[in-house]
Tab-separated table of C-alpha atoms in Angstrom:
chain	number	residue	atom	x	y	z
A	211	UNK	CA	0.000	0.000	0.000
A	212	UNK	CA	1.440	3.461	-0.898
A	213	UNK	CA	1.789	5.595	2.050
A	214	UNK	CA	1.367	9.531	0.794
A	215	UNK	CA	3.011	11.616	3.601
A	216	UNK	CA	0.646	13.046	6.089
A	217	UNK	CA	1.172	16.928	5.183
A	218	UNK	CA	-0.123	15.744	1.729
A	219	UNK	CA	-3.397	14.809	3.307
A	220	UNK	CA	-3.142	17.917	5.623
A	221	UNK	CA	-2.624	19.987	2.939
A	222	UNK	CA	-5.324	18.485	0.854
A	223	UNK	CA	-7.949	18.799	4.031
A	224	UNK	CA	-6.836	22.235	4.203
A	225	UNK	CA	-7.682	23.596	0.584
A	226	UNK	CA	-10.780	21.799	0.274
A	227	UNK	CA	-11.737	23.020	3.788
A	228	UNK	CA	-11.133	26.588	1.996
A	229	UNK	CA	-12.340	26.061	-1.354
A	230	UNK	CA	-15.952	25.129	0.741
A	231	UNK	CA	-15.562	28.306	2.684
A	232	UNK	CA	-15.366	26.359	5.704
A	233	UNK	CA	-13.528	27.716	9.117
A	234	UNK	CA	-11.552	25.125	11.074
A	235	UNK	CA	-13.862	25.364	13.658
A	236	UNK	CA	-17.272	24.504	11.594
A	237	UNK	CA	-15.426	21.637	9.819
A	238	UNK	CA	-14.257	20.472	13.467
A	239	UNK	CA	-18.182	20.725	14.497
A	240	UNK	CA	-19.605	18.824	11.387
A	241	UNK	CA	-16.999	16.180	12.003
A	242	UNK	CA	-17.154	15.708	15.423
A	243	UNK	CA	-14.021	16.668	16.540
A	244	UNK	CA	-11.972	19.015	18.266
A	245	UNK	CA	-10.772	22.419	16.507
A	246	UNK	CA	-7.395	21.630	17.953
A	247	UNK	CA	-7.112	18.195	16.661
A	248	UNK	CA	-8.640	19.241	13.007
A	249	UNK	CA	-5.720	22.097	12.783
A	250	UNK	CA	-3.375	19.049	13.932
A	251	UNK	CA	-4.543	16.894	11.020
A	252	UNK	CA	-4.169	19.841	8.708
A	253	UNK	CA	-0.881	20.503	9.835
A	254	UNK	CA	0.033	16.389	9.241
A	255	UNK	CA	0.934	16.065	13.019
A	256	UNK	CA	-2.376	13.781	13.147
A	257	UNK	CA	-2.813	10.325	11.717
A	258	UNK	CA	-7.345	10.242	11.748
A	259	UNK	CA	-9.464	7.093	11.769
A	260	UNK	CA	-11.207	6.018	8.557
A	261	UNK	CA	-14.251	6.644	10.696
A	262	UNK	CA	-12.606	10.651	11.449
A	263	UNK	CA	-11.965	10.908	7.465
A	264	UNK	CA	-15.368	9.765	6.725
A	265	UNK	CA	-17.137	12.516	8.491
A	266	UNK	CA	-14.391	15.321	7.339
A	267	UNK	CA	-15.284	13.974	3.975
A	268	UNK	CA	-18.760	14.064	4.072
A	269	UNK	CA	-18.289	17.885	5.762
A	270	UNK	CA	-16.101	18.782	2.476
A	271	UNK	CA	-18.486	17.042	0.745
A	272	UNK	CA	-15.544	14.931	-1.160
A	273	UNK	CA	-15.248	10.666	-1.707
A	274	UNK	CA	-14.353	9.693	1.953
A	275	UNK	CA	-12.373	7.117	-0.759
A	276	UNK	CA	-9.979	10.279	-2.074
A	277	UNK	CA	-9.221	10.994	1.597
A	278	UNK	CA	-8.576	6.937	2.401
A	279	UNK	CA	-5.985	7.104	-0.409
A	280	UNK	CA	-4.123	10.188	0.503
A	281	UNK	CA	-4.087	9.007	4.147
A	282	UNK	CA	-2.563	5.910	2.528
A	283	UNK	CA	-5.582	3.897	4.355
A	284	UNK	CA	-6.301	2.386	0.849
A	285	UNK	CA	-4.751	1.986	-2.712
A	286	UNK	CA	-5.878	3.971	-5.016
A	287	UNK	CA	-6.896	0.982	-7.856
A	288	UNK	CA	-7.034	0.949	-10.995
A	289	UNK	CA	-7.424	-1.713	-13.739
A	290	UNK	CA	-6.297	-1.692	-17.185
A	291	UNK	CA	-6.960	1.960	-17.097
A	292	UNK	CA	-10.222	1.665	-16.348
A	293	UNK	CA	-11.389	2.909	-12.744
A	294	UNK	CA	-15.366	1.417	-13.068
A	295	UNK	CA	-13.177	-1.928	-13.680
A	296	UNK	CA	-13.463	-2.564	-9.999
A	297	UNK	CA	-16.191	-3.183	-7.815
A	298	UNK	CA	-16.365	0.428	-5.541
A	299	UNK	CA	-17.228	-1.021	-2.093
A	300	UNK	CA	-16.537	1.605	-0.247
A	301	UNK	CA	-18.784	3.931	-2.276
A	302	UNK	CA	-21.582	1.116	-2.545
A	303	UNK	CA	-21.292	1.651	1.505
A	304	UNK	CA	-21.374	5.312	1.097
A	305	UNK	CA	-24.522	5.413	-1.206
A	306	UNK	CA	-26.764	2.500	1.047
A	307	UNK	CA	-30.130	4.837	2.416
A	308	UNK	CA	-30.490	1.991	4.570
A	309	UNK	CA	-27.334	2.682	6.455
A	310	UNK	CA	-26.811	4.847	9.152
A	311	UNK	CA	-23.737	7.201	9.875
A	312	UNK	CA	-22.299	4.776	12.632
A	313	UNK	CA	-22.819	1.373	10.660
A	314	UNK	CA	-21.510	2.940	7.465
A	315	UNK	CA	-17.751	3.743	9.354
A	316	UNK	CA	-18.372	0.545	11.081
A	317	UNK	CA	-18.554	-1.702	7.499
A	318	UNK	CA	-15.296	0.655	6.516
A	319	UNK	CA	-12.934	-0.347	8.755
A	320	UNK	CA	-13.976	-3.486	8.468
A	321	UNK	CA	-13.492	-3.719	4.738
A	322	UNK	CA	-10.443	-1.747	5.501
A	323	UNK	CA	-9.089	-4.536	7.763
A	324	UNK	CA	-9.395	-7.009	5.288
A	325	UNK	CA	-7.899	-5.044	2.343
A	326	UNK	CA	-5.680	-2.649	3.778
A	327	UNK	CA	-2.698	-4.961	4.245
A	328	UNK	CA	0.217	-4.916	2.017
A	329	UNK	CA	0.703	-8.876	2.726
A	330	UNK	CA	-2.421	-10.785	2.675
A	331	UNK	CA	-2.155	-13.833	5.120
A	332	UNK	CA	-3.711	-16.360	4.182
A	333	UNK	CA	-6.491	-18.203	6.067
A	334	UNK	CA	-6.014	-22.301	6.944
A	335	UNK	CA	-8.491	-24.357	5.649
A	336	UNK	CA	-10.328	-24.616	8.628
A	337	UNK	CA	-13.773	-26.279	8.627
A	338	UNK	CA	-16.438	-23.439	10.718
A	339	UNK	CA	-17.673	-25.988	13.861
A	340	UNK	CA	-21.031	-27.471	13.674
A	341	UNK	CA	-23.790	-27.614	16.128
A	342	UNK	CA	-24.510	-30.409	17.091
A	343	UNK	CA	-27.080	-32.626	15.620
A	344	UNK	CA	-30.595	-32.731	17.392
A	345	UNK	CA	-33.215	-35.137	16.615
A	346	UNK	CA	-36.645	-33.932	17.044
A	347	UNK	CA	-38.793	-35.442	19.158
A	348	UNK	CA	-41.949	-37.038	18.068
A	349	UNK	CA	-44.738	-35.132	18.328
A	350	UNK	CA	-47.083	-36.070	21.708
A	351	UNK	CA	-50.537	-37.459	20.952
A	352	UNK	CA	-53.200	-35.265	21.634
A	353	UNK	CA	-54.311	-35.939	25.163
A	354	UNK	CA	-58.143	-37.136	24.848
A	355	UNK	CA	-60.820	-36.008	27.614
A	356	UNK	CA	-62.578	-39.129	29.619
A	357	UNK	CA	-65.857	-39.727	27.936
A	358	UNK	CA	-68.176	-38.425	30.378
A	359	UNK	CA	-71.728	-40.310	30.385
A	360	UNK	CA	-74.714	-38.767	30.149
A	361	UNK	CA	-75.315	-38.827	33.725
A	362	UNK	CA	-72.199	-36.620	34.607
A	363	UNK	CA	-72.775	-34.518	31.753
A	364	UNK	CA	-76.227	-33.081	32.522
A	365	UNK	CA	-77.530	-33.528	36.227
A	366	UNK	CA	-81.466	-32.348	34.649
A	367	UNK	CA	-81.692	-35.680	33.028
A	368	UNK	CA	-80.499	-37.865	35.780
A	369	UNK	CA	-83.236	-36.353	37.722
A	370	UNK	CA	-85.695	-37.019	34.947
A	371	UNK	CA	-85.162	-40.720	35.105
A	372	UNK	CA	-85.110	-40.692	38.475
């Protein structure tokens, strides 16, 4: 994975903050972080969170992808010169409705954590355990009421006959 040098990203942050006419302090707000700790990012003395870059991006209103590249969080990929060539999970996470703010950084750095690795280690061939096996039970007759007679049934007609 290509790692761009933080002031790169800083620098990036920076003029896009600027070109949106944004103060430090309103980006800071609309991503949920401290003034202080935005300026540090700008100034490359921060590393953020893919979950931090996601809401600075969706402040700038930029690919929260553009900033995972220049952070060096994820190659940028291309294949055969063709960008649409590959499948664009991370804006296919970006564009779900159904997805709030919270799961959509969640599913991120999960996807990050599988592809952001220069060396992928491979899993063993492991077989996922099984539950055990359970065999059902056969169903329980319905239990059946006593016949009642006549007699216990209707106390009138006993004293009828009688």
């Amino acid at each position: 994975m290509s790692k761009l040098p933080l002031p790169d990203l800083g620098a990036y942050l920076r003029e896009q903050r600027e070109s949106a006419q944004l103060s430090l302090r309103q980006l800071a707000e609309m991503a949920g972080v401290s003034n202080p700790y935005l300026s540090q990012i700008e100034r490359g003395l921060k590393r953020p969170s893919a979950e931090i870059l996601q809401q600075i991006a969706k402040g700038l209103q930029v690919s929260a992808e553009s900033l995972y590249v220049r952070a060096g969080i994820l190659d940028e990929r291309v294949t055969d010169g063709d960008p649409a060539a590959v499948p664009d999970v991370l804006s296919a996470i970006a564009a779900d409705p159904v997805l709030t703010d919270r799961q959509r950084a969640v599913l991120v750095d999960i996807y990050l954590s599988f592809v952001g690795t220069d060396e992928a280690t491979p899993s063993p061939a492991v077989e996922p355990p099984r539950a055990p096996r359970v065999t059902p039970k056969p169903a329980a007759a319905p239990r059946r009421r006593p016949r009642s007679t006549t007699a216990d049934a209707t106390p009138e007609l006993n004293e009828k006959e009688n």
